[in-house]
GROMACS .gro file of C-alpha atoms in nm:
model
   83
    1PHE     CA    1   0.010   0.003  -0.009
    2ASN     CA    2   0.252   0.288   0.115
    3ALA     CA    3   0.579   0.233   0.293
    4GLY     CA    4   0.559   0.356   0.650
    5LEU     CA    5   0.189   0.303   0.658
    6GLU     CA    6   0.021  -0.003   0.777
    7VAL     CA    7  -0.362  -0.041   0.837
    8TYR     CA    8  -0.528  -0.371   1.014
    9PRO     CA    9  -0.716  -0.550   1.057
   10ASN     CA   10  -0.903  -0.611   0.743
   11PRO     CA   11  -1.157  -0.726   0.739
   12PHE     CA   12  -1.235  -0.513   1.051
   13SER     CA   13  -1.524  -0.544   1.327
   14GLU     CA   14  -1.518  -0.215   1.524
   15THR     CA   15  -1.160  -0.087   1.558
   16ILE     CA   16  -0.912   0.013   1.277
   17ILE     CA   17  -0.570   0.049   1.377
   18ILE     CA   18  -0.346   0.293   1.152
   19GLU     CA   19   0.042   0.264   1.216
   20TRP     CA   20   0.212   0.565   1.087
   21ASN     CA   21   0.579   0.564   1.055
   22LYS     CA   22   0.684   0.875   0.864
   23ALA     CA   23   0.819   1.137   1.085
   24ALA     CA   24   0.825   1.378   0.803
   25GLU     CA   25   0.434   1.347   0.781
   26LYS     CA   26   0.164   1.395   1.027
   27VAL     CA   27  -0.186   1.231   1.011
   28SER     CA   28  -0.432   1.545   1.015
   29SER     CA   29  -0.773   1.320   0.939
   30VAL     CA   30  -0.889   0.981   0.903
   31SER     CA   31  -1.258   0.923   0.738
   32LEU     CA   32  -1.443   0.604   0.657
   33PHE     CA   33  -1.674   0.604   0.344
   34ASP     CA   34  -1.955   0.379   0.253
   35ILE     CA   35  -1.942   0.266  -0.120
   36ALA     CA   36  -2.197   0.552  -0.199
   37GLY     CA   37  -1.940   0.790  -0.102
   38LYS     CA   38  -2.128   0.898   0.225
   39GLU     CA   39  -1.875   0.981   0.510
   40MET     CA   40  -1.972   0.729   0.798
   41GLU     CA   41  -1.702   0.852   1.048
   42ARG     CA   42  -1.423   1.134   1.069
   43LYS     CA   43  -1.167   1.207   1.304
   44GLU     CA   44  -0.918   1.483   1.320
   45TYR     CA   45  -0.561   1.418   1.422
   46HIS     CA   46  -0.213   1.562   1.456
   47VAL     CA   47   0.003   1.282   1.526
   48VAL     CA   48   0.269   1.045   1.388
   49GLY     CA   49   0.242   0.681   1.532
   50ALA     CA   50  -0.054   0.489   1.608
   51ILE     CA   51  -0.403   0.544   1.578
   52ARG     CA   52  -0.689   0.362   1.691
   53LEU     CA   53  -1.002   0.445   1.504
   54GLU     CA   54  -1.346   0.307   1.687
   55THR     CA   55  -1.605   0.295   1.413
   56PRO     CA   56  -1.961   0.348   1.470
   57ARG     CA   57  -2.144   0.022   1.574
   58HIS     CA   58  -2.457   0.108   1.385
   59ILE     CA   59  -2.266   0.081   1.038
   60PRO     CA   60  -2.346  -0.241   0.877
   61ALA     CA   61  -2.088  -0.517   0.751
   62GLY     CA   62  -1.977  -0.445   0.402
   63ASN     CA   63  -1.729  -0.255   0.189
   64TYR     CA   64  -1.591   0.081   0.260
   65LEU     CA   65  -1.298   0.324   0.173
   66LEU     CA   66  -1.053   0.433   0.436
   67GLN     CA   67  -0.895   0.785   0.356
   68ILE     CA   68  -0.618   0.913   0.555
   69GLN     CA   69  -0.478   1.267   0.510
   70THR     CA   70  -0.187   1.370   0.588
   71ASP     CA   71   0.048   1.686   0.565
   72ALA     CA   72   0.145   1.573   0.255
   73ALA     CA   73  -0.093   1.349   0.059
   74VAL     CA   74  -0.408   1.149   0.058
   75TYR     CA   75  -0.398   0.754   0.096
   76LYS     CA   76  -0.709   0.531   0.032
   77MET     CA   77  -0.768   0.199   0.133
   78LYS     CA   78  -1.059  -0.034   0.039
   79MET     CA   79  -1.167  -0.208   0.395
   80ILE     CA   80  -1.421  -0.475   0.490
   81LYS     CA   81  -1.634  -0.473   0.785
   82ALA     CA   82  -1.731  -0.805   0.890
   83GLU     CA   83  -2.039  -0.905   1.054
   0.00000   0.00000   0.00000
């Protein structure tokens, strides 16, 4: 996906762990979108290191897009929410 970025587990149930190991870039926000493009969750950050994203319990199982915004770029990853 990207050197210095690790996202797990995938599939996820309620928590997504994002490990960011690029000291030159800070994560500014993390968003989770459904396949229709609706933003289901968004958190603001200003960190380097591990982030624990707790997703809303009401979102159904299915396919999602995780978007990670840093100081320098936007990274996107397909995620699957397990039942």
